[in-house]
Tab-separated table of C-alpha atoms in Angstrom:
chain	number	residue	atom	x	y	z
P	126	UNK	CA	20.253	-45.033	-33.321
P	127	UNK	CA	21.863	-42.686	-35.709
P	128	UNK	CA	24.587	-44.689	-37.613
P	129	UNK	CA	26.716	-41.355	-37.972
P	130	UNK	CA	26.993	-41.036	-34.195
P	131	UNK	CA	29.742	-43.730	-33.847
P	132	UNK	CA	27.773	-45.578	-31.226
P	133	UNK	CA	27.468	-48.444	-33.401
P	134	UNK	CA	31.036	-49.333	-32.891
P	135	UNK	CA	30.588	-49.366	-29.024
P	136	UNK	CA	29.851	-52.744	-27.315
P	137	UNK	CA	30.677	-51.801	-23.776
P	138	UNK	CA	29.738	-48.563	-21.832
P	139	UNK	CA	31.484	-48.484	-18.492
P	140	UNK	CA	30.699	-45.733	-15.933
P	141	UNK	CA	32.705	-44.758	-12.922
P	142	UNK	CA	31.020	-42.278	-10.670
P	143	UNK	CA	33.043	-40.650	-8.000
P	144	UNK	CA	31.979	-38.176	-5.228
P	145	UNK	CA	31.408	-34.484	-4.608
P	146	UNK	CA	33.798	-32.417	-6.627
P	147	UNK	CA	33.153	-29.661	-9.054
P	148	UNK	CA	34.747	-29.024	-12.369
P	149	UNK	CA	36.631	-26.027	-11.545
P	150	UNK	CA	37.942	-27.665	-8.299
P	151	UNK	CA	39.371	-30.617	-10.180
P	152	UNK	CA	39.979	-29.379	-13.810
P	153	UNK	CA	39.479	-25.732	-13.796
P	154	UNK	CA	43.204	-25.081	-14.588
P	155	UNK	CA	43.435	-27.920	-17.131
P	156	UNK	CA	43.952	-25.525	-20.073
P	157	UNK	CA	44.407	-22.191	-18.396
P	158	UNK	CA	48.115	-21.921	-19.449
P	159	UNK	CA	46.984	-22.497	-23.079
P	160	UNK	CA	44.331	-19.661	-23.003
P	161	UNK	CA	41.612	-22.123	-22.200
P	162	UNK	CA	41.802	-23.746	-25.640
P	163	UNK	CA	42.674	-27.452	-26.207
P	164	UNK	CA	45.360	-28.772	-28.473
P	165	UNK	CA	42.593	-29.699	-30.888
P	166	UNK	CA	41.407	-26.062	-30.952
P	167	UNK	CA	38.314	-26.411	-28.874
P	168	UNK	CA	37.352	-23.720	-26.374
P	169	UNK	CA	37.252	-24.705	-22.713
P	170	UNK	CA	35.330	-22.996	-20.122
P	171	UNK	CA	37.968	-23.210	-17.375
P	172	UNK	CA	39.450	-20.798	-14.908
P	173	UNK	CA	41.447	-17.696	-15.843
P	174	UNK	CA	42.921	-17.319	-12.302
P	175	UNK	CA	41.058	-14.021	-11.628
P	176	UNK	CA	37.739	-15.500	-10.449
P	177	UNK	CA	36.829	-14.560	-6.882
P	178	UNK	CA	34.160	-14.794	-4.186
P	179	UNK	CA	33.607	-12.372	-1.193
P	180	UNK	CA	34.318	-13.303	2.296
P	181	UNK	CA	32.076	-12.524	5.214
P	182	UNK	CA	33.511	-8.975	5.204
P	183	UNK	CA	32.966	-8.464	1.609
P	184	UNK	CA	36.597	-8.787	0.700
P	185	UNK	CA	37.244	-10.613	-2.507
P	186	UNK	CA	38.984	-14.101	-2.185
P	187	UNK	CA	40.594	-14.961	-5.511
P	188	UNK	CA	40.767	-18.574	-6.807
P	189	UNK	CA	44.117	-20.122	-6.232
P	190	UNK	CA	46.193	-23.076	-7.406
P	191	UNK	CA	46.566	-26.135	-5.263
P	192	UNK	CA	50.171	-27.231	-6.039
P	193	UNK	CA	52.709	-29.801	-4.807
P	194	UNK	CA	53.720	-27.214	-2.064
P	195	UNK	CA	50.077	-27.078	-0.620
P	196	UNK	CA	49.949	-28.542	2.830
P	197	UNK	CA	47.603	-31.561	3.049
P	198	UNK	CA	47.227	-31.241	-0.702
P	199	UNK	CA	45.119	-34.326	-1.218
P	200	UNK	CA	42.781	-33.541	1.607
P	201	UNK	CA	41.827	-30.094	0.450
P	202	UNK	CA	39.552	-28.198	1.064
P	203	UNK	CA	40.221	-29.565	4.526
P	204	UNK	CA	36.611	-30.294	5.577
P	205	UNK	CA	33.391	-31.341	4.041
P	206	UNK	CA	31.790	-28.238	2.486
P	207	UNK	CA	28.150	-27.462	2.699
P	208	UNK	CA	26.014	-29.702	0.431
P	209	UNK	CA	22.390	-30.428	-0.154
P	210	UNK	CA	19.648	-28.246	-1.612
P	211	UNK	CA	19.831	-25.362	0.776
P	212	UNK	CA	23.543	-25.186	0.972
P	213	UNK	CA	23.846	-25.332	-2.855
P	214	UNK	CA	21.416	-22.470	-3.013
P	215	UNK	CA	23.437	-20.475	-0.573
P	216	UNK	CA	26.579	-20.925	-2.745
P	217	UNK	CA	24.824	-20.142	-5.963
P	218	UNK	CA	22.357	-17.346	-4.945
P	219	UNK	CA	23.484	-16.244	-1.387
P	220	UNK	CA	20.242	-17.612	0.079
P	221	UNK	CA	19.086	-20.951	1.473
P	222	UNK	CA	15.760	-20.569	-0.254
P	223	UNK	CA	17.331	-20.217	-3.770
P	224	UNK	CA	16.361	-17.839	-6.555
P	225	UNK	CA	13.598	-15.288	-6.114
P	226	UNK	CA	12.223	-15.803	-9.535
P	227	UNK	CA	12.319	-18.560	-12.179
P	228	UNK	CA	15.097	-18.261	-14.546
P	229	UNK	CA	17.200	-15.950	-12.356
P	230	UNK	CA	20.802	-16.569	-13.065
P	231	UNK	CA	23.022	-17.714	-10.223
P	232	UNK	CA	25.894	-15.430	-9.187
P	233	UNK	CA	28.079	-18.190	-7.827
P	234	UNK	CA	29.199	-15.730	-5.124
P	235	UNK	CA	28.351	-17.562	-1.935
P	236	UNK	CA	31.003	-20.328	-1.662
P	237	UNK	CA	33.297	-18.703	0.804
P	238	UNK	CA	30.480	-17.389	2.959
P	239	UNK	CA	28.823	-20.739	2.997
P	240	UNK	CA	32.037	-22.573	3.773
P	241	UNK	CA	32.421	-20.009	6.741
P	242	UNK	CA	29.164	-21.068	8.049
P	243	UNK	CA	29.760	-24.759	7.534
P	244	UNK	CA	33.149	-24.722	9.287
P	245	UNK	CA	31.803	-23.030	12.298
P	246	UNK	CA	28.929	-25.438	12.494
P	247	UNK	CA	31.151	-28.453	12.030
P	248	UNK	CA	33.469	-27.262	14.769
P	249	UNK	CA	30.696	-27.305	17.305
P	250	UNK	CA	29.830	-30.908	16.222
P	251	UNK	CA	33.244	-32.353	16.394
P	252	UNK	CA	33.492	-33.134	12.702
P	253	UNK	CA	36.693	-33.901	10.881
P	254	UNK	CA	38.543	-30.685	9.973
P	255	UNK	CA	42.268	-30.416	9.052
P	256	UNK	CA	43.988	-28.076	11.466
P	257	UNK	CA	44.513	-24.726	9.907
P	258	UNK	CA	41.511	-24.957	7.498
P	259	UNK	CA	39.836	-21.627	6.781
P	260	UNK	CA	36.977	-20.601	4.573
P	261	UNK	CA	39.125	-19.183	1.903
P	262	UNK	CA	40.316	-22.669	1.151
P	263	UNK	CA	37.171	-23.423	-0.770
P	264	UNK	CA	38.674	-21.297	-3.629
P	265	UNK	CA	41.637	-23.659	-4.097
P	266	UNK	CA	41.572	-25.774	-7.214
P	267	UNK	CA	43.904	-28.560	-8.291
P	268	UNK	CA	46.365	-28.073	-11.156
P	269	UNK	CA	47.252	-30.740	-13.900
P	270	UNK	CA	50.433	-31.789	-12.144
P	271	UNK	CA	48.701	-32.486	-8.967
P	272	UNK	CA	46.064	-34.633	-10.584
P	273	UNK	CA	48.193	-36.238	-13.384
P	274	UNK	CA	45.892	-39.185	-14.090
P	275	UNK	CA	42.706	-37.294	-14.390
P	276	UNK	CA	44.402	-34.448	-16.255
P	277	UNK	CA	46.187	-36.781	-18.793
P	278	UNK	CA	42.961	-38.577	-19.565
P	279	UNK	CA	41.117	-35.327	-20.002
P	280	UNK	CA	43.751	-34.071	-22.346
P	281	UNK	CA	44.202	-37.400	-24.114
P	282	UNK	CA	40.447	-38.001	-24.850
P	283	UNK	CA	37.416	-35.729	-24.264
P	284	UNK	CA	36.501	-33.550	-21.360
P	285	UNK	CA	32.987	-32.032	-21.006
P	286	UNK	CA	33.006	-28.534	-19.716
P	287	UNK	CA	29.210	-28.191	-19.695
P	288	UNK	CA	28.176	-31.406	-17.808
P	289	UNK	CA	25.822	-30.584	-14.910
P	290	UNK	CA	24.527	-32.611	-11.948
P	291	UNK	CA	20.951	-33.440	-12.512
P	292	UNK	CA	19.728	-31.553	-9.525
P	293	UNK	CA	21.290	-28.836	-7.165
P	294	UNK	CA	21.570	-31.163	-4.193
P	295	UNK	CA	23.447	-34.199	-2.723
P	296	UNK	CA	24.474	-37.643	-3.622
P	297	UNK	CA	21.554	-40.071	-3.600
P	298	UNK	CA	19.329	-37.779	-5.563
P	299	UNK	CA	21.911	-37.446	-8.293
P	300	UNK	CA	22.670	-41.081	-8.325
P	301	UNK	CA	19.004	-41.804	-8.732
P	302	UNK	CA	18.867	-39.491	-11.742
P	303	UNK	CA	22.012	-41.158	-13.226
P	304	UNK	CA	20.403	-44.657	-13.193
P	305	UNK	CA	16.588	-43.918	-13.279
P	306	UNK	CA	16.266	-40.330	-14.499
P	307	UNK	CA	14.272	-39.332	-11.518
P	308	UNK	CA	14.559	-39.131	-7.695
P	309	UNK	CA	10.838	-39.497	-7.316
P	310	UNK	CA	10.728	-35.984	-5.878
P	311	UNK	CA	13.529	-36.452	-3.307
P	312	UNK	CA	15.938	-33.790	-2.733
P	313	UNK	CA	18.132	-35.115	0.086
P	314	UNK	CA	19.607	-38.199	1.468
P	315	UNK	CA	17.064	-39.049	3.819
P	316	UNK	CA	15.288	-41.317	1.323
P	317	UNK	CA	17.832	-44.152	0.595
P	318	UNK	CA	15.652	-46.381	-1.703
P	319	UNK	CA	13.799	-45.701	-4.904
P	320	UNK	CA	10.913	-47.746	-6.379
P	321	UNK	CA	11.135	-46.396	-9.960
P	322	UNK	CA	12.362	-48.464	-12.970
P	323	UNK	CA	16.107	-48.208	-13.767
P	324	UNK	CA	18.156	-48.611	-16.748
P	325	UNK	CA	19.023	-52.042	-15.552
P	326	UNK	CA	15.515	-53.264	-15.926
P	327	UNK	CA	15.330	-51.792	-19.418
P	328	UNK	CA	18.442	-53.630	-20.435
P	329	UNK	CA	17.257	-56.819	-18.915
P	330	UNK	CA	13.951	-56.503	-20.758
P	331	UNK	CA	15.722	-56.701	-23.987
P	332	UNK	CA	18.089	-59.426	-22.957
P	333	UNK	CA	21.205	-57.058	-22.756
P	334	UNK	CA	23.681	-57.644	-19.946
P	335	UNK	CA	24.593	-55.302	-17.152
P	336	UNK	CA	26.754	-55.366	-14.028
P	337	UNK	CA	27.224	-53.250	-11.096
P	338	UNK	CA	30.567	-53.434	-9.130
P	339	UNK	CA	31.294	-52.238	-5.642
P	340	UNK	CA	34.984	-51.638	-4.870
P	341	UNK	CA	35.551	-53.790	-1.791
P	342	UNK	CA	31.906	-54.445	-0.548
P	343	UNK	CA	28.485	-55.080	-2.006
P	344	UNK	CA	27.620	-52.058	-4.158
P	345	UNK	CA	25.341	-49.420	-2.693
P	346	UNK	CA	23.415	-49.365	-6.044
P	347	UNK	CA	22.054	-52.943	-5.534
P	348	UNK	CA	19.955	-51.888	-2.553
P	349	UNK	CA	19.071	-48.372	-3.684
P	350	UNK	CA	16.694	-49.532	-6.292
P	351	UNK	CA	13.861	-51.979	-5.580
P	352	UNK	CA	13.805	-53.345	-9.146
P	353	UNK	CA	17.306	-54.869	-8.982
P	354	UNK	CA	17.516	-55.558	-5.214
P	355	UNK	CA	16.678	-59.137	-5.869
P	356	UNK	CA	18.463	-59.541	-9.116
P	357	UNK	CA	20.689	-62.595	-9.731
P	358	UNK	CA	24.107	-62.384	-7.977
P	359	UNK	CA	25.815	-62.535	-11.351
P	360	UNK	CA	24.915	-58.914	-11.896
P	361	UNK	CA	26.982	-57.729	-8.905
P	362	UNK	CA	30.677	-58.026	-7.899
P	363	UNK	CA	33.774	-56.358	-6.611
P	364	UNK	CA	36.515	-54.371	-8.228
P	365	UNK	CA	38.618	-57.471	-8.625
P	366	UNK	CA	35.813	-59.072	-10.441
P	367	UNK	CA	35.685	-56.093	-12.773
P	368	UNK	CA	39.331	-56.505	-13.477
P	369	UNK	CA	38.981	-60.144	-14.284
P	370	UNK	CA	36.075	-59.544	-16.557
P	371	UNK	CA	37.851	-56.836	-18.408
P	372	UNK	CA	40.934	-59.059	-18.940
P	373	UNK	CA	38.744	-61.942	-20.144
P	374	UNK	CA	36.699	-59.779	-22.514
P	375	UNK	CA	33.493	-60.751	-20.738
P	376	UNK	CA	32.306	-57.359	-19.638
P	377	UNK	CA	28.526	-56.774	-20.436
P	378	UNK	CA	27.195	-54.004	-22.518
P	379	UNK	CA	26.693	-51.646	-19.535
P	380	UNK	CA	28.867	-51.723	-16.397
P	381	UNK	CA	28.352	-49.324	-13.454
P	382	UNK	CA	31.455	-48.900	-11.055
P	383	UNK	CA	31.399	-47.612	-7.459
P	384	UNK	CA	34.303	-46.455	-5.289
P	385	UNK	CA	35.095	-47.604	-1.767
P	386	UNK	CA	32.808	-45.667	0.530
P	387	UNK	CA	34.872	-45.675	3.640
P	388	UNK	CA	36.513	-42.570	5.090
P	389	UNK	CA	39.973	-43.872	3.987
P	390	UNK	CA	38.557	-45.059	0.679
P	391	UNK	CA	38.950	-43.821	-2.957
P	392	UNK	CA	35.776	-41.961	-3.538
P	393	UNK	CA	37.416	-38.599	-3.449
P	394	UNK	CA	34.734	-37.168	-1.179
P	395	UNK	CA	36.005	-34.191	0.718
P	396	UNK	CA	38.049	-34.422	2.946
P	397	UNK	CA	39.164	-37.904	1.979
P	398	UNK	CA	42.180	-38.911	-0.028
P	399	UNK	CA	42.108	-37.471	-3.558
P	400	UNK	CA	45.238	-39.437	-4.474
P	401	UNK	CA	43.501	-42.820	-3.776
P	402	UNK	CA	40.884	-41.688	-6.333
P	403	UNK	CA	43.713	-41.007	-8.885
P	404	UNK	CA	44.871	-44.544	-8.337
P	405	UNK	CA	41.256	-45.911	-8.908
P	406	UNK	CA	40.919	-43.924	-12.060
P	407	UNK	CA	44.180	-45.270	-13.334
P	408	UNK	CA	43.348	-48.866	-12.467
P	409	UNK	CA	39.992	-48.596	-14.233
P	410	UNK	CA	41.490	-47.267	-17.340
P	411	UNK	CA	44.369	-49.654	-17.464
P	412	UNK	CA	42.028	-52.682	-16.772
P	413	UNK	CA	39.988	-51.639	-19.736
P	414	UNK	CA	42.762	-50.728	-22.078
P	415	UNK	CA	44.608	-54.064	-21.473
P	416	UNK	CA	41.509	-56.031	-22.200
P	417	UNK	CA	40.299	-57.458	-25.703
P	418	UNK	CA	37.131	-55.316	-25.548
P	419	UNK	CA	38.970	-51.971	-25.448
P	420	UNK	CA	38.498	-51.073	-29.119
P	421	UNK	CA	34.654	-51.189	-28.630
P	422	UNK	CA	34.596	-49.455	-25.169
P	423	UNK	CA	33.368	-46.076	-23.921
P	424	UNK	CA	34.356	-45.161	-20.468
P	425	UNK	CA	32.541	-42.370	-18.651
P	426	UNK	CA	34.199	-40.930	-15.528
P	427	UNK	CA	32.148	-38.369	-13.664
P	428	UNK	CA	31.116	-37.155	-10.207
P	429	UNK	CA	27.601	-37.330	-8.732
P	430	UNK	CA	27.574	-33.739	-7.438
P	431	UNK	CA	29.741	-30.793	-6.533
P	432	UNK	CA	29.829	-31.328	-2.839
P	433	UNK	CA	30.051	-27.659	-2.095
P	434	UNK	CA	33.375	-27.143	-4.020
P	435	UNK	CA	33.731	-23.944	-5.962
P	436	UNK	CA	32.641	-23.505	-9.571
P	437	UNK	CA	32.207	-20.284	-11.458
P	438	UNK	CA	29.677	-21.222	-14.053
P	439	UNK	CA	25.983	-20.659	-13.299
P	440	UNK	CA	23.962	-23.878	-13.651
P	441	UNK	CA	21.397	-23.487	-16.458
P	442	UNK	CA	17.536	-23.319	-16.132
P	443	UNK	CA	15.312	-25.263	-18.481
P	444	UNK	CA	15.709	-28.703	-17.081
P	445	UNK	CA	12.748	-31.032	-18.006
P	446	UNK	CA	10.940	-32.187	-14.885
P	447	UNK	CA	11.191	-36.045	-15.040
P	448	UNK	CA	7.639	-36.865	-13.852
P	449	UNK	CA	4.681	-35.607	-11.761
P	450	UNK	CA	6.344	-36.120	-8.423
P	451	UNK	CA	6.343	-33.149	-6.236
P	452	UNK	CA	9.828	-31.928	-5.319
P	453	UNK	CA	10.887	-31.614	-1.589
P	454	UNK	CA	11.497	-27.906	-0.497
P	455	UNK	CA	9.149	-26.976	-3.329
P	456	UNK	CA	11.789	-27.720	-5.985
P	457	UNK	CA	10.354	-28.102	-9.489
P	458	UNK	CA	13.291	-29.789	-11.158
P	459	UNK	CA	13.503	-27.070	-13.789
P	460	UNK	CA	17.150	-26.086	-13.122
P	461	UNK	CA	20.331	-28.225	-13.028
P	462	UNK	CA	22.999	-28.842	-10.395
P	463	UNK	CA	26.483	-27.332	-10.321
P	464	UNK	CA	29.038	-28.510	-13.071
P	465	UNK	CA	31.082	-31.575	-12.351
P	466	UNK	CA	34.109	-33.176	-13.886
P	467	UNK	CA	33.199	-35.580	-16.854
P	468	UNK	CA	35.560	-37.432	-19.149
P	469	UNK	CA	34.574	-39.559	-22.157
P	470	UNK	CA	37.391	-42.004	-22.908
P	471	UNK	CA	37.554	-44.380	-25.902
P	472	UNK	CA	40.180	-45.231	-28.595
P	473	UNK	CA	37.448	-43.801	-30.960
P	474	UNK	CA	37.827	-40.363	-29.506
P	475	UNK	CA	40.281	-37.745	-30.782
P	476	UNK	CA	42.837	-36.422	-28.320
P	477	UNK	CA	42.287	-32.920	-26.963
P	478	UNK	CA	38.418	-32.971	-27.468
P	479	UNK	CA	36.351	-30.598	-25.439
P	480	UNK	CA	32.809	-32.058	-25.860
P	481	UNK	CA	29.603	-29.954	-25.331
P	482	UNK	CA	26.316	-29.665	-27.053
P	483	UNK	CA	25.546	-26.593	-29.296
P	484	UNK	CA	24.672	-23.384	-27.560
P	485	UNK	CA	20.864	-23.168	-26.864
P	486	UNK	CA	20.467	-27.006	-26.627
P	487	UNK	CA	19.566	-28.942	-23.675
P	488	UNK	CA	22.796	-29.283	-21.677
P	489	UNK	CA	24.332	-32.571	-20.784
P	490	UNK	CA	23.583	-33.789	-17.316
P	491	UNK	CA	23.767	-37.256	-15.664
P	492	UNK	CA	20.724	-38.544	-17.693
P	493	UNK	CA	22.737	-38.139	-20.789
P	494	UNK	CA	24.464	-41.393	-19.743
P	495	UNK	CA	21.045	-43.028	-19.927
P	496	UNK	CA	20.232	-41.311	-23.281
P	497	UNK	CA	23.450	-42.698	-24.702
P	498	UNK	CA	22.856	-46.157	-23.572
P	499	UNK	CA	19.243	-45.912	-24.844
P	500	UNK	CA	20.365	-44.667	-28.257
P	501	UNK	CA	22.992	-47.497	-28.482
P	502	UNK	CA	20.620	-50.415	-27.668
P	503	UNK	CA	17.339	-48.917	-28.870
P	504	UNK	CA	15.786	-48.607	-25.407
P	505	UNK	CA	12.857	-46.364	-24.385
P	506	UNK	CA	13.375	-43.448	-22.132
P	507	UNK	CA	12.700	-43.987	-18.419
P	508	UNK	CA	11.215	-40.544	-17.815
P	509	UNK	CA	10.639	-37.123	-19.536
P	510	UNK	CA	14.154	-36.109	-18.284
P	511	UNK	CA	16.221	-38.682	-20.250
P	512	UNK	CA	13.883	-38.299	-23.210
P	513	UNK	CA	14.968	-34.690	-23.465
P	514	UNK	CA	18.580	-35.220	-22.539
P	515	UNK	CA	21.233	-35.138	-25.404
P	516	UNK	CA	23.368	-38.269	-25.828
P	517	UNK	CA	27.203	-37.918	-26.346
P	518	UNK	CA	27.752	-40.547	-29.112
P	519	UNK	CA	28.855	-37.746	-31.357
P	520	UNK	CA	32.181	-37.590	-29.460
P	521	UNK	CA	33.079	-40.880	-31.180
P	522	UNK	CA	34.635	-39.359	-34.428
P	523	UNK	CA	37.314	-41.953	-35.255
P	524	UNK	CA	36.844	-44.967	-37.372
P	525	UNK	CA	40.083	-46.696	-36.427
P	526	UNK	CA	40.830	-47.284	-32.772
P	527	UNK	CA	43.812	-45.497	-31.410
P	528	UNK	CA	46.657	-47.574	-29.920
P	529	UNK	CA	48.532	-44.861	-27.973
P	530	UNK	CA	48.762	-44.847	-24.170
P	531	UNK	CA	48.005	-41.424	-22.852
P	532	UNK	CA	49.139	-42.430	-19.352
P	533	UNK	CA	52.523	-43.600	-20.352
P	534	UNK	CA	55.086	-42.102	-17.953
P	535	UNK	CA	52.304	-40.843	-15.763
P	536	UNK	CA	53.169	-41.440	-12.042
P	537	UNK	CA	50.091	-41.883	-9.784
P	538	UNK	CA	50.308	-39.541	-6.784
P	539	UNK	CA	50.438	-40.739	-3.208
P	540	UNK	CA	49.286	-38.543	-0.181
P	541	UNK	CA	51.271	-40.319	2.427
P	542	UNK	CA	48.780	-39.974	5.110
P	543	UNK	CA	45.648	-41.877	6.295
P	544	UNK	CA	43.734	-38.575	6.322
P	545	UNK	CA	41.884	-36.620	8.990
P	546	UNK	CA	38.790	-38.777	8.814
P	547	UNK	CA	40.526	-42.160	9.433
P	548	UNK	CA	38.484	-44.344	11.705
P	549	UNK	CA	35.193	-42.518	11.224
P	550	UNK	CA	32.170	-44.254	9.640
P	551	UNK	CA	31.328	-42.400	6.515
P	552	UNK	CA	27.764	-41.396	5.713
P	553	UNK	CA	27.592	-43.592	2.531
P	554	UNK	CA	29.261	-46.549	4.163
P	555	UNK	CA	26.494	-46.421	6.831
P	556	UNK	CA	23.823	-46.105	4.280
P	557	UNK	CA	25.147	-49.140	2.327
P	558	UNK	CA	25.397	-51.149	5.476
P	559	UNK	CA	22.010	-50.070	6.686
P	560	UNK	CA	20.385	-51.123	3.358
P	561	UNK	CA	22.094	-54.481	3.458
P	562	UNK	CA	20.523	-55.149	6.794
P	563	UNK	CA	17.143	-54.036	5.322
P	564	UNK	CA	17.277	-56.599	2.634
P	565	UNK	CA	18.902	-59.427	4.665
P	566	UNK	CA	16.784	-62.312	5.641
P	567	UNK	CA	15.878	-63.201	9.308
P	568	UNK	CA	15.974	-60.822	12.432
P	569	UNK	CA	17.269	-57.360	11.620
P	570	UNK	CA	19.951	-55.986	13.895
P	571	UNK	CA	20.114	-52.252	14.416
P	572	UNK	CA	21.838	-50.710	11.390
P	573	UNK	CA	25.108	-48.774	11.713
P	574	UNK	CA	24.861	-45.134	11.716
P	575	UNK	CA	27.265	-42.472	10.975
P	576	UNK	CA	27.054	-39.437	13.371
P	577	UNK	CA	24.149	-37.236	12.324
P	578	UNK	CA	24.223	-33.990	14.000
P	579	UNK	CA	21.134	-32.285	15.408
P	580	UNK	CA	19.741	-29.282	13.669
P	581	UNK	CA	21.696	-26.366	15.289
P	582	UNK	CA	20.020	-23.277	16.589
P	583	UNK	CA	20.807	-20.262	14.277
P	584	UNK	CA	22.718	-17.292	15.433
P	585	UNK	CA	20.724	-14.134	15.655
P	586	UNK	CA	19.570	-13.263	12.146
P	587	UNK	CA	21.378	-16.505	10.924
P	588	UNK	CA	20.223	-19.644	9.232
P	589	UNK	CA	18.761	-22.884	10.199
P	590	UNK	CA	19.975	-25.632	8.031
P	591	UNK	CA	20.436	-29.329	8.393
P	592	UNK	CA	23.780	-30.633	7.061
P	593	UNK	CA	24.479	-34.062	5.825
P	594	UNK	CA	27.959	-35.712	6.099
P	595	UNK	CA	28.415	-37.520	2.869
């Protein structure tokens, strides 16, 4: 570990990973009014307000601000956008099959047309759609006043404007990369368990502590990875246990936090309540800041994938394939997924920081979390992907911990509604419960299952694409 990185002062790395939002959608307008330059003078690749996408008739749909006056503000974009490998290709390249040639830059011009397709398909299947939702809604992006907690933390510490999902697809693949630096070739959520080694096993091999916390139920992560499925119960807990450990100063070196996976939970998955996620972010930060371990803590807040939400920055090529596993859909793991929000929070980080690696370097993706943990505790890489990834320890530039409270005076928003998906079994809730059944002793009852639509017949000249409700 390089002593100059500042990581030597960190004893606790805490990761909160939320669901399915892009950087533009959540923080694109963060510094727009300041010419996309932070108070520290760092350039920020946010929105100018002129970005657009064509609709199905070729007419430009300009990005617009979601404000306090926006109907159903915290349930925007009103429905679950298209996600998964094929839908992401469509949003980035205008084709389910993706780029025609290796290295072809994405145009990012297919978000409105893909949402048009998705809304029509979801309507035929009876999925949850807010009344009045139209395809143009995918171009709506939150403003700082509507996300006061996330925005205050982004301004008060460090925001990463070039943090990309590890793969251009959905949830479980990207969560596998986050904790194992590979998805073993899997590119959708059909595969729910992974047999590869994880960062947890690496930490345990050196006697370094770790804990995974679910919000209000056993964490999904526990049963996703076979190498920790039978780990001692002391490695797992609920959010209330996290709060207790933070207050007591007993958090381990590495902590991974999950949101609530229910359709009325705080994961921020479209079209669930974004305001509840604001409350969760607030509660995580305040629990850590009030604890005795805060001066030695680095909190990472990010999202597993973009979930079909609009972003204007083309994902880069040049990703290092993690291993020899052959990717589904013929994917070779040589390009990254869409940008996602990512905040680095510590009293050793200067306010107003925009953190990115130098131009021409390997960009930050989810495996940079692994790289940073590995650098701090001198662990070997799990795969070629995290071996090639940059760490982010250089963001820790202060030698004396700050004592200011960047959320002083911030009021957490409240949506005031249960939301359009209330009462429905979410996909990830069903996955978690199904995995619990798999690992439970004794006879196995049939696992719960969220509605999974059949593959629709395409319209003439149209597409055939299976969608997953995550």
